[in-house]
């Protein structure tokens, strides 16, 4: 019996992408919790798998040629899992290009911009006394997230999913639509709102999204634990070997 895929994971939007995909594709996996709030991502054993020191990452004991393979970066992981399972990632060139475009749109746009919105709206206020110092960052990234919501809303005007059929592109984008945390209202984006509900109703999405939810902390809260987590998450500089 093939050993399960190891998923190095913490319950964040980037982690949810891969837990959702594994559930959707019915691939056996075991979770390797990686508490990023206490610095477990700096463990040399993990950085041998993920040189960037970020989760998610996977190790597939039954990789190409039957040999183990480790993969970091969520977009690369989703492509690999789609290829491995033969599901949610089409083989026909034009259809695959459609999926790839929206997958990379999420990886290069929606994720980073929404992530900065989270930083300036949730975390920076707990770190900087003079709120005037963060006002521009709040406006800049909240507005950019609003623009990206608009891109998705237009795209979904005449289709149910980003690339036609449900795909890894939807799995990548769905975890990052968090209106309340991002200063947005879905009343302005009815097509996006319908898509968010449609994807969220899928049983595999519910399971993948709930994985380790009870261990999810709040780095924007007050208290010594949250302050320590912020120092770890937002104070990183280059590490020399």
XYZ file of N, CA and C in Angstrom:
723
model
N 0.850 -1.189 0.000
C 0.000 0.000 0.000
C 0.888 1.243 0.000
N 0.598 2.196 -0.884
C 1.403 3.403 -1.005
C 1.305 4.261 0.254
N 2.434 4.759 0.725
C 2.444 5.645 1.891
C 1.752 6.956 1.540
N 1.074 7.574 2.502
C 0.355 8.816 2.209
C 1.303 9.984 1.959
N 0.803 10.971 1.258
C 1.528 12.225 1.056
C 1.625 12.942 2.407
N 2.791 13.451 2.720
C 2.980 14.239 3.930
C 2.684 15.704 3.612
N 1.794 16.300 4.365
C 1.418 17.700 4.185
C 1.925 18.513 5.366
N 2.897 19.362 5.101
C 3.401 20.290 6.116
C 2.512 21.529 6.059
N 1.830 21.806 7.173
C 0.625 22.642 7.091
C 0.393 23.436 8.368
N -0.197 24.616 8.194
C -0.795 25.371 9.283
C -2.055 26.023 8.729
N -3.110 26.220 9.547
C -4.387 26.706 9.014
C -4.372 28.183 8.629
N -3.884 28.455 7.445
C -3.880 29.779 6.834
C -4.405 29.626 5.406
N -4.720 30.719 4.723
C -5.203 30.587 3.336
C -4.279 29.770 2.437
N -2.980 29.949 2.541
C -2.083 29.159 1.699
C -2.116 27.685 2.071
N -2.245 27.387 3.344
C -2.365 25.999 3.759
C -3.673 25.384 3.292
N -4.762 26.166 3.369
C -6.073 25.645 2.971
C -6.104 25.243 1.502
N -5.376 25.949 0.660
C -5.354 25.582 -0.763
C -5.028 24.100 -0.935
N -4.001 23.648 -0.235
C -3.494 22.294 -0.456
C -4.336 21.265 0.293
N -4.788 21.578 1.496
C -5.653 20.627 2.202
C -6.957 20.434 1.438
N -7.483 21.495 0.852
C -8.692 21.382 0.028
C -8.417 20.511 -1.190
N -7.293 20.746 -1.863
C -6.968 19.962 -3.061
C -6.820 18.480 -2.737
N -6.144 18.170 -1.665
C -5.956 16.770 -1.290
C -7.298 16.094 -0.999
N -8.196 16.828 -0.352
C -9.522 16.277 -0.093
C -10.315 16.120 -1.387
N -10.272 17.126 -2.243
C -11.014 17.054 -3.505
C -10.520 15.898 -4.376
N -9.228 15.664 -4.380
C -8.633 14.647 -5.249
C -8.614 13.261 -4.612
N -9.085 13.186 -3.362
C -9.145 11.915 -2.630
C -7.783 11.238 -2.568
N -6.741 12.042 -2.360
C -5.391 11.503 -2.219
C -5.091 11.275 -0.735
N -4.627 10.110 -0.351
C -4.293 9.867 1.057
C -3.172 10.799 1.526
N -3.347 11.381 2.699
C -2.308 12.283 3.212
C -2.299 12.246 4.729
N -1.156 12.620 5.280
C -1.034 12.789 6.725
C -0.533 14.201 6.988
N -1.067 14.810 8.010
C -0.741 16.200 8.329
C 0.483 16.259 9.232
N 1.404 17.139 8.855
C 2.559 17.465 9.684
C 2.382 18.911 10.152
N 1.761 19.121 11.312
C 1.513 20.489 11.751
C 2.808 21.286 11.874
N 2.766 22.510 11.392
C 3.945 23.383 11.429
C 3.500 24.724 12.002
N 3.704 24.914 13.282
C 3.220 26.115 13.959
C 4.132 27.292 13.619
N 3.688 28.110 12.677
C 4.512 29.234 12.210
C 4.576 30.353 13.238
N 3.658 30.348 14.220
C 3.668 31.389 15.243
C 4.727 31.195 16.301
N 5.322 29.984 16.354
C 6.398 29.736 17.316
C 7.722 29.446 16.600
N 7.725 29.556 15.271
C 8.977 29.447 14.531
C 9.365 28.056 14.069
N 8.423 27.129 14.017
C 8.777 25.776 13.578
C 9.215 25.729 12.123
N 8.885 26.770 11.356
C 9.305 26.826 9.945
C 10.811 27.013 9.786
N 11.497 27.310 10.877
C 12.956 27.496 10.804
C 13.723 26.210 11.086
N 13.018 25.160 11.406
C 13.672 23.874 11.658
C 14.439 23.442 10.403
N 15.729 23.095 10.529
C 16.506 22.683 9.352
C 15.890 21.522 8.592
N 15.225 20.611 9.292
C 14.591 19.475 8.615
C 13.475 19.957 7.694
N 12.718 20.973 8.153
C 11.664 21.505 7.291
C 12.253 22.327 6.154
N 13.299 23.105 6.444
C 13.872 23.939 5.388
C 14.575 23.112 4.316
N 14.893 21.874 4.615
C 15.405 20.977 3.574
C 14.302 20.634 2.583
N 13.045 20.700 3.041
C 11.893 20.461 2.179
C 11.439 21.759 1.529
N 11.415 22.818 2.302
C 10.952 24.129 1.831
C 12.045 25.157 2.071
N 12.936 25.372 1.107
C 14.068 26.285 1.300
C 13.643 27.707 1.647
N 12.425 28.079 1.253
C 11.932 29.418 1.563
C 11.436 29.525 3.003
N 11.374 28.410 3.713
C 10.925 28.443 5.095
C 9.469 28.833 5.251
N 8.660 28.429 4.283
C 7.230 28.731 4.335
C 6.436 27.450 4.080
N 5.312 27.355 4.737
C 4.409 26.264 4.412
C 3.358 26.832 3.452
N 2.634 25.968 2.723
C 2.652 24.514 2.786
C 3.803 23.927 1.983
N 4.092 22.694 2.298
C 5.024 21.894 1.512
C 4.531 20.455 1.607
N 4.911 19.647 0.637
C 4.528 18.238 0.682
C 5.737 17.364 0.390
N 5.657 16.143 0.879
C 6.570 15.082 0.482
C 5.707 13.922 0.010
N 5.900 13.530 -1.236
C 5.176 12.392 -1.782
C 6.132 11.209 -1.847
N 5.940 10.198 -0.993
C 6.838 9.042 -1.019
C 6.797 8.284 -2.344
N 5.679 8.409 -3.057
C 5.530 7.725 -4.344
C 5.536 8.763 -5.461
N 6.657 9.460 -5.585
C 6.791 10.469 -6.612
C 7.119 9.880 -7.973
N 7.597 10.704 -8.903
C 7.943 10.219 -10.237
C 8.933 9.063 -10.174
N 8.663 8.017 -10.947
C 9.533 6.851 -10.941
C 9.465 6.058 -9.669
N 8.452 6.342 -8.832
C 8.323 5.623 -7.569
C 9.237 6.122 -6.472
N 9.952 7.215 -6.729
C 10.875 7.775 -5.747
C 10.253 8.980 -5.043
N 10.620 9.231 -3.782
C 10.059 10.374 -3.060
C 10.393 11.694 -3.736
N 9.492 12.662 -3.581
C 9.723 14.004 -4.077
C 9.146 14.992 -3.073
N 9.862 16.086 -2.824
C 9.360 17.149 -1.962
C 9.080 18.376 -2.822
N 8.032 19.091 -2.478
C 7.611 20.253 -3.264
C 7.202 21.360 -2.310
N 7.693 22.564 -2.565
C 7.228 23.732 -1.828
C 6.617 24.716 -2.823
N 5.938 25.731 -2.317
C 5.150 26.716 -3.065
C 3.806 26.118 -3.480
N 2.747 26.765 -3.017
C 1.402 26.211 -3.163
C 1.001 26.002 -4.616
N 1.366 26.921 -5.513
C 1.003 26.756 -6.914
C 1.636 25.524 -7.522
N 2.913 25.307 -7.234
C 3.606 24.124 -7.741
C 2.998 22.860 -7.152
N 2.619 22.913 -5.892
C 2.000 21.744 -5.255
C 0.667 21.411 -5.923
N -0.147 22.433 -6.170
C -1.444 22.186 -6.798
C -1.278 21.594 -8.194
N -0.333 22.097 -8.966
C -0.095 21.530 -10.290
C 0.344 20.072 -10.183
N 1.230 19.793 -9.255
C 1.710 18.432 -9.081
C 0.563 17.491 -8.694
N -0.248 17.910 -7.738
C -1.349 17.062 -7.291
C -2.373 16.853 -8.403
N -2.620 17.916 -9.182
C -3.530 17.773 -10.309
C -3.016 16.779 -11.327
N -1.722 16.850 -11.611
C -1.118 15.883 -12.538
C -1.160 14.472 -11.973
N -0.865 14.354 -10.688
C -0.806 13.023 -10.067
C -2.181 12.351 -10.053
N -3.192 13.122 -9.693
C -4.534 12.560 -9.557
C -5.288 12.489 -10.870
N -4.884 13.324 -11.829
C -5.636 13.414 -13.076
C -6.965 14.125 -12.911
N -7.079 14.956 -11.871
C -8.343 15.631 -11.580
C -8.136 17.124 -11.390
N -9.084 17.912 -11.874
C -9.145 19.360 -11.651
C -8.006 20.136 -12.312
N -7.275 19.476 -13.226
C -6.190 20.140 -13.947
C -6.138 19.511 -15.338
N -6.776 20.131 -16.312
C -6.969 19.496 -17.616
C -5.654 19.229 -18.345
N -5.698 18.251 -19.227
C -4.517 17.911 -20.026
C -4.519 18.606 -21.378
N -5.686 18.987 -21.882
C -5.761 19.693 -23.161
C -5.139 21.075 -23.012
N -4.326 21.479 -23.979
C -3.478 22.660 -23.822
C -4.266 23.929 -23.541
N -5.286 24.224 -24.325
C -6.025 25.470 -24.122
C -6.719 25.503 -22.759
N -7.286 24.383 -22.380
C -7.954 24.327 -21.078
C -6.947 24.475 -19.943
N -5.777 23.870 -20.107
C -4.752 23.977 -19.066
C -4.227 25.402 -18.957
N -4.061 26.072 -20.082
C -3.614 27.466 -20.050
C -4.609 28.330 -19.280
N -5.901 28.090 -19.485
C -6.908 28.839 -18.737
C -6.719 28.656 -17.240
N -6.517 27.427 -16.808
C -6.309 27.154 -15.381
C -5.022 27.808 -14.897
N -3.934 27.648 -15.668
C -2.649 28.205 -15.249
C -2.710 29.722 -15.095
N -3.398 30.396 -16.015
C -3.500 31.858 -15.928
C -4.099 32.289 -14.596
N -5.191 31.647 -14.208
C -5.879 32.052 -12.989
C -5.189 31.538 -11.741
N -4.496 30.420 -11.860
C -3.680 29.960 -10.739
C -2.560 30.957 -10.460
N -1.855 31.389 -11.502
C -0.759 32.332 -11.288
C -1.263 33.727 -10.951
N -2.445 34.070 -11.417
C -3.062 35.330 -10.998
C -3.257 35.338 -9.486
N -3.706 34.219 -8.957
C -3.864 34.144 -7.507
C -2.521 34.188 -6.785
N -1.578 33.384 -7.255
C -0.276 33.289 -6.589
C 0.470 34.621 -6.638
N 0.381 35.319 -7.777
C 1.138 36.560 -7.928
C 0.376 37.818 -7.569
N -0.967 37.734 -7.475
C -1.763 38.927 -7.245
C -2.656 38.848 -6.022
N -3.702 38.052 -6.117
C -4.696 38.021 -5.048
C -4.084 37.654 -3.699
N -3.264 36.616 -3.663
C -2.682 36.192 -2.388
C -1.798 37.254 -1.746
N -0.767 37.741 -2.467
C 0.101 38.754 -1.873
C -0.618 40.049 -1.498
N -1.515 40.518 -2.360
C -2.203 41.781 -2.070
C -3.174 41.624 -0.895
N -3.936 40.539 -0.890
C -4.836 40.312 0.239
C -4.034 40.084 1.523
N -2.882 39.422 1.398
C -2.032 39.209 2.561
C -1.533 40.516 3.157
N -1.154 41.460 2.296
C -0.736 42.767 2.795
C -1.914 43.523 3.412
N -3.104 43.318 2.846
C -4.292 43.918 3.454
C -4.477 43.400 4.865
N -4.331 42.077 5.036
C -4.431 41.503 6.383
C -3.390 42.133 7.311
N -2.166 42.280 6.796
C -1.096 42.802 7.646
C -1.425 44.204 8.154
N -1.788 45.095 7.236
C -1.994 46.483 7.640
C -3.311 46.694 8.393
N -4.310 45.859 8.158
C -5.582 46.023 8.845
C -5.648 45.275 10.165
N -4.946 44.124 10.265
C -5.059 43.296 11.474
C -3.846 43.368 12.391
N -2.666 43.310 11.807
C -1.457 43.131 12.610
C -0.718 44.437 12.904
N -0.573 45.272 11.894
C 0.173 46.517 12.096
C -0.413 47.388 13.213
N -1.746 47.482 13.355
C -2.270 48.315 14.442
C -1.817 47.874 15.828
N -1.489 46.595 15.988
C -1.009 46.103 17.287
C 0.484 46.335 17.464
N 1.174 46.771 16.398
C 2.621 46.909 16.432
C 3.088 48.365 16.396
N 2.227 49.262 15.908
C 2.614 50.661 15.708
C 1.643 51.561 16.460
N 2.152 52.369 17.341
C 1.284 53.218 18.160
C 0.614 54.314 17.343
N 1.401 54.973 16.496
C 0.862 56.074 15.705
C 0.186 55.496 14.463
N -1.126 55.424 14.489
C -1.869 54.791 13.401
C -1.751 55.558 12.083
N -1.317 56.819 12.163
C -1.116 57.570 10.921
C -0.017 56.947 10.071
N 0.901 56.247 10.720
C 2.004 55.621 9.983
C 1.549 54.459 9.108
N 0.390 53.874 9.405
C -0.067 52.721 8.629
C -1.256 53.059 7.732
N -1.735 54.290 7.797
C -2.949 54.653 7.062
C -2.790 54.445 5.560
N -1.640 54.827 5.016
C -1.448 54.659 3.579
C -1.457 53.185 3.199
N -0.777 52.348 3.994
C -0.759 50.915 3.713
C -2.157 50.314 3.739
N -2.986 50.745 4.694
C -4.363 50.252 4.766
C -5.114 50.616 3.494
N -5.021 51.891 3.077
C -5.730 52.332 1.870
C -5.203 51.608 0.637
N -3.893 51.549 0.505
C -3.275 50.986 -0.694
C -3.717 49.543 -0.919
N -3.606 48.714 0.088
C -3.869 47.305 -0.108
C -5.359 46.971 -0.037
N -6.128 47.724 0.736
C -7.577 47.529 0.728
C -8.137 47.861 -0.645
N -7.652 48.953 -1.229
C -8.112 49.330 -2.573
C -7.695 48.308 -3.623
N -6.478 47.798 -3.529
C -6.019 46.820 -4.505
C -6.795 45.508 -4.374
N -7.108 45.131 -3.149
C -7.930 43.933 -2.959
C -9.319 44.150 -3.550
N -9.856 45.346 -3.384
C -11.149 45.698 -3.988
C -11.071 45.564 -5.506
N -9.976 46.035 -6.100
C -9.814 45.922 -7.548
C -9.789 44.456 -7.981
N -9.085 43.625 -7.237
C -8.984 42.209 -7.584
C -10.321 41.491 -7.408
N -11.090 41.879 -6.399
C -12.453 41.352 -6.283
C -13.231 41.674 -7.560
N -13.034 42.882 -8.066
C -13.723 43.287 -9.286
C -13.312 42.455 -10.487
N -12.030 42.124 -10.568
C -11.549 41.263 -11.647
C -12.264 39.911 -11.599
N -12.351 39.344 -10.422
C -13.019 38.054 -10.282
C -14.508 38.165 -10.586
N -15.135 39.233 -10.127
C -16.565 39.386 -10.345
C -16.879 39.457 -11.838
N -16.060 40.197 -12.598
C -16.268 40.270 -14.049
C -16.025 38.915 -14.702
N -15.002 38.229 -14.265
C -14.682 36.925 -14.832
C -15.824 35.933 -14.617
N -16.476 36.026 -13.476
C -17.516 35.068 -13.108
C -18.901 35.484 -13.587
N -18.956 36.514 -14.366
C -20.251 37.016 -14.852
C -20.965 35.996 -15.737
N -20.204 35.242 -16.533
C -20.818 34.317 -17.481
C -20.310 32.883 -17.322
N -19.803 32.564 -16.136
C -19.312 31.213 -15.885
C -19.385 30.919 -14.389
N -19.391 29.652 -14.050
C -19.507 29.273 -12.642
C -18.167 29.242 -11.932
N -17.094 28.987 -12.695
C -15.769 28.855 -12.088
C -14.749 29.648 -12.908
N -13.597 29.902 -12.319
C -12.642 30.822 -12.918
C -12.144 30.389 -14.281
N -11.928 29.094 -14.467
C -11.360 28.608 -15.728
C -12.328 27.707 -16.480
N -13.617 27.907 -16.262
C -14.623 27.071 -16.899
C -15.121 26.025 -15.938
N -14.535 24.828 -15.984
C -14.852 23.798 -15.006
C -14.129 24.091 -13.690
N -14.662 23.552 -12.616
C -14.018 23.672 -11.311
C -12.604 23.092 -11.395
N -11.627 23.830 -10.826
C -10.229 23.438 -11.006
C -9.380 23.887 -9.830
N -8.083 23.588 -9.937
C -7.140 24.024 -8.904
C -7.062 25.544 -8.816
N -7.464 26.248 -9.868
C -7.488 27.714 -9.799
C -8.510 28.194 -8.782
N -9.660 27.551 -8.742
C -10.676 27.899 -7.745
C -10.213 27.531 -6.340
N -9.557 26.378 -6.215
C -9.037 25.955 -4.910
C -8.002 26.936 -4.384
N -7.236 27.532 -5.290
C -6.217 28.493 -4.885
C -6.815 29.820 -4.453
N -7.833 30.281 -5.166
C -8.382 31.613 -4.909
C -9.380 31.631 -3.751
N -10.172 30.576 -3.629
C -11.268 30.599 -2.653
C -10.815 30.934 -1.229
N -9.726 30.357 -0.714
C -9.356 30.657 0.676
C -8.996 32.119 0.933
N -8.680 32.861 -0.130
C -8.232 34.237 0.034
C -9.363 35.256 -0.026
N -10.582 34.825 -0.273
C -11.707 35.760 -0.267
C -12.288 35.798 1.138
N -11.833 36.781 1.906
C -12.216 36.940 3.312
C -12.659 38.394 3.511
N -13.852 38.736 3.058
C -14.266 40.148 2.986
C -14.155 40.915 4.299
N -14.587 40.321 5.401
C -14.582 41.057 6.660
C -13.170 41.426 7.093
N -12.213 40.543 6.843
C -10.825 40.826 7.222
C -10.155 41.791 6.251
N -10.736 41.952 5.074
C -10.107 42.727 4.015
C -10.815 44.046 3.736
N -11.785 44.415 4.589
C -12.476 45.692 4.427
C -13.353 45.758 3.198
N -13.917 44.624 2.808
C -14.734 44.563 1.595
C -16.154 44.143 1.939
N -17.066 44.428 1.008
C -18.432 43.922 1.101
C -18.788 43.256 -0.210
N -19.351 42.074 -0.130
C -19.685 41.329 -1.337
C -20.959 41.837 -2.000
N -21.647 42.792 -1.384
C -22.818 43.377 -2.034
C -22.435 44.002 -3.374
N -21.210 44.455 -3.488
C -20.739 45.062 -4.733
C -20.360 44.027 -5.778
N -20.217 42.770 -5.356
C -19.667 41.741 -6.242
C -20.557 40.489 -6.207
N -21.743 40.559 -6.804
C -22.683 39.439 -6.690
C -22.200 38.146 -7.332
N -21.451 38.239 -8.435
C -20.952 37.024 -9.080
C -19.896 36.346 -8.218
N -19.047 37.159 -7.613
C -18.039 36.630 -6.701
C -18.701 36.004 -5.478
N -19.729 36.663 -4.958
C -20.433 36.146 -3.782
C -21.052 34.774 -4.077
N -21.647 34.636 -5.261
C -22.259 33.355 -5.623
C -21.200 32.268 -5.764
N -20.059 32.624 -6.363
C -18.949 31.666 -6.515
C -18.408 31.257 -5.152
N -18.251 32.218 -4.258
C -17.722 31.928 -2.924
C -18.622 30.926 -2.202
N -19.918 31.098 -2.320
C -20.861 30.180 -1.695
C -20.850 28.830 -2.400
N -20.773 28.852 -3.726
C -20.800 27.621 -4.516
C -19.614 26.723 -4.185
N -18.430 27.318 -4.158
C -17.237 26.544 -3.843
C -17.255 26.108 -2.380
N -17.646 26.997 -1.510
C -17.651 26.701 -0.085
C -18.627 25.622 0.319
N -19.612 25.344 -0.522
C -20.598 24.309 -0.213
C -20.093 22.906 -0.529
N -18.969 22.799 -1.233
C -18.442 21.481 -1.591
C -17.940 20.762 -0.332
N -18.325 19.498 -0.143
C -17.913 18.776 1.073
C -16.404 18.755 1.287
N -15.626 18.539 0.228
C -14.171 18.478 0.372
C -13.599 19.828 0.791
N -14.197 20.902 0.305
C -13.740 22.238 0.689
C -13.992 22.470 2.177
N -15.147 22.059 2.646
C -15.457 22.219 4.072
C -14.452 21.468 4.942
N -14.111 20.248 4.529
C -13.169 19.444 5.319
C -11.777 20.057 5.281
N -11.316 20.428 4.087
C -9.983 21.006 3.956
C -9.846 22.323 4.688
N -10.895 23.119 4.663
C -10.871 24.423 5.340
C -10.849 24.265 6.861
N -11.464 23.216 7.368
C -11.573 23.035 8.823
C -10.344 22.381 9.440
N -9.395 21.937 8.630
C -8.257 21.178 9.147
C -7.444 22.002 10.154
N -7.319 21.507 11.356
C -6.572 22.138 12.465
C -7.088 23.528 12.825
N -8.345 23.804 12.498
C -8.884 25.137 12.778
C -8.829 25.460 14.267
N -8.929 24.439 15.115
C -8.908 24.666 16.558
C -7.540 25.127 17.047
N -6.522 25.013 16.209
C -5.176 25.425 16.611
C -4.788 26.783 16.025
N -5.694 27.373 15.293
C -5.417 28.648 14.651
C -5.433 29.768 15.678
N -4.347 30.549 15.749
C -4.259 31.658 16.690
C -4.606 32.982 16.037
N -4.371 34.055 16.761
C -4.642 35.402 16.254
C -3.448 36.285 16.576
N -2.591 36.475 15.583
C -1.390 37.270 15.800
C -1.696 38.754 15.916
N -2.947 39.136 15.691
C -3.315 40.535 15.852
C -3.873 40.863 17.216
N -3.971 39.859 18.073
C -4.551 40.065 19.397
C -3.522 40.667 20.353
N -3.986 41.056 21.523
C -3.085 41.552 22.564
C -2.558 40.377 23.364
N -1.526 40.621 24.144
C -0.968 39.565 24.978
C 0.413 39.149 24.526
N 1.141 38.522 25.451
C 2.537 38.173 25.191
C 2.678 37.132 24.089
N 1.769 36.167 24.042
C 1.871 35.122 23.025
C 1.716 35.707 21.623
N 0.739 36.595 21.465
C 0.525 37.216 20.156
C 1.677 38.140 19.793
N 2.205 38.841 20.783
C 3.348 39.722 20.527
C 4.560 38.914 20.080
N 4.778 37.777 20.725
C 5.893 36.915 20.337
C 5.690 36.360 18.929
N 4.448 35.993 18.610
C 4.156 35.468 17.268
C 4.415 36.529 16.210
N 4.033 37.772 16.480
C 4.268 38.848 15.512
C 5.761 39.065 15.293
N 6.536 38.969 16.360
C 7.982 39.144 16.222
C 8.579 38.063 15.323
N 8.040 36.846 15.425
C 8.528 35.747 14.594
C 8.061 35.903 13.156
N 6.783 36.228 12.985
C 6.199 36.272 11.648
C 6.649 37.479 10.836
N 6.840 38.616 11.499
C 7.071 39.851 10.767
C 8.442 40.469 11.006
N 9.306 39.776 11.719
C 10.627 40.327 11.983
C 11.744 39.548 11.315
N 11.412 38.773 10.308
C 12.410 37.883 9.720
C 13.344 38.640 8.763
N 14.596 38.264 8.825
C 15.618 38.740 7.891
C 16.376 37.538 7.349
N 17.275 37.764 6.431
C 18.019 36.655 5.831
C 18.771 35.895 6.917
N 18.781 34.574 6.776
C 19.519 33.716 7.701
C 20.698 33.089 6.959
N 21.861 33.235 7.528
C 23.057 32.675 6.922
C 23.296 31.269 7.467
N 23.666 30.358 6.586
C 23.923 28.996 7.032
C 25.271 28.890 7.707
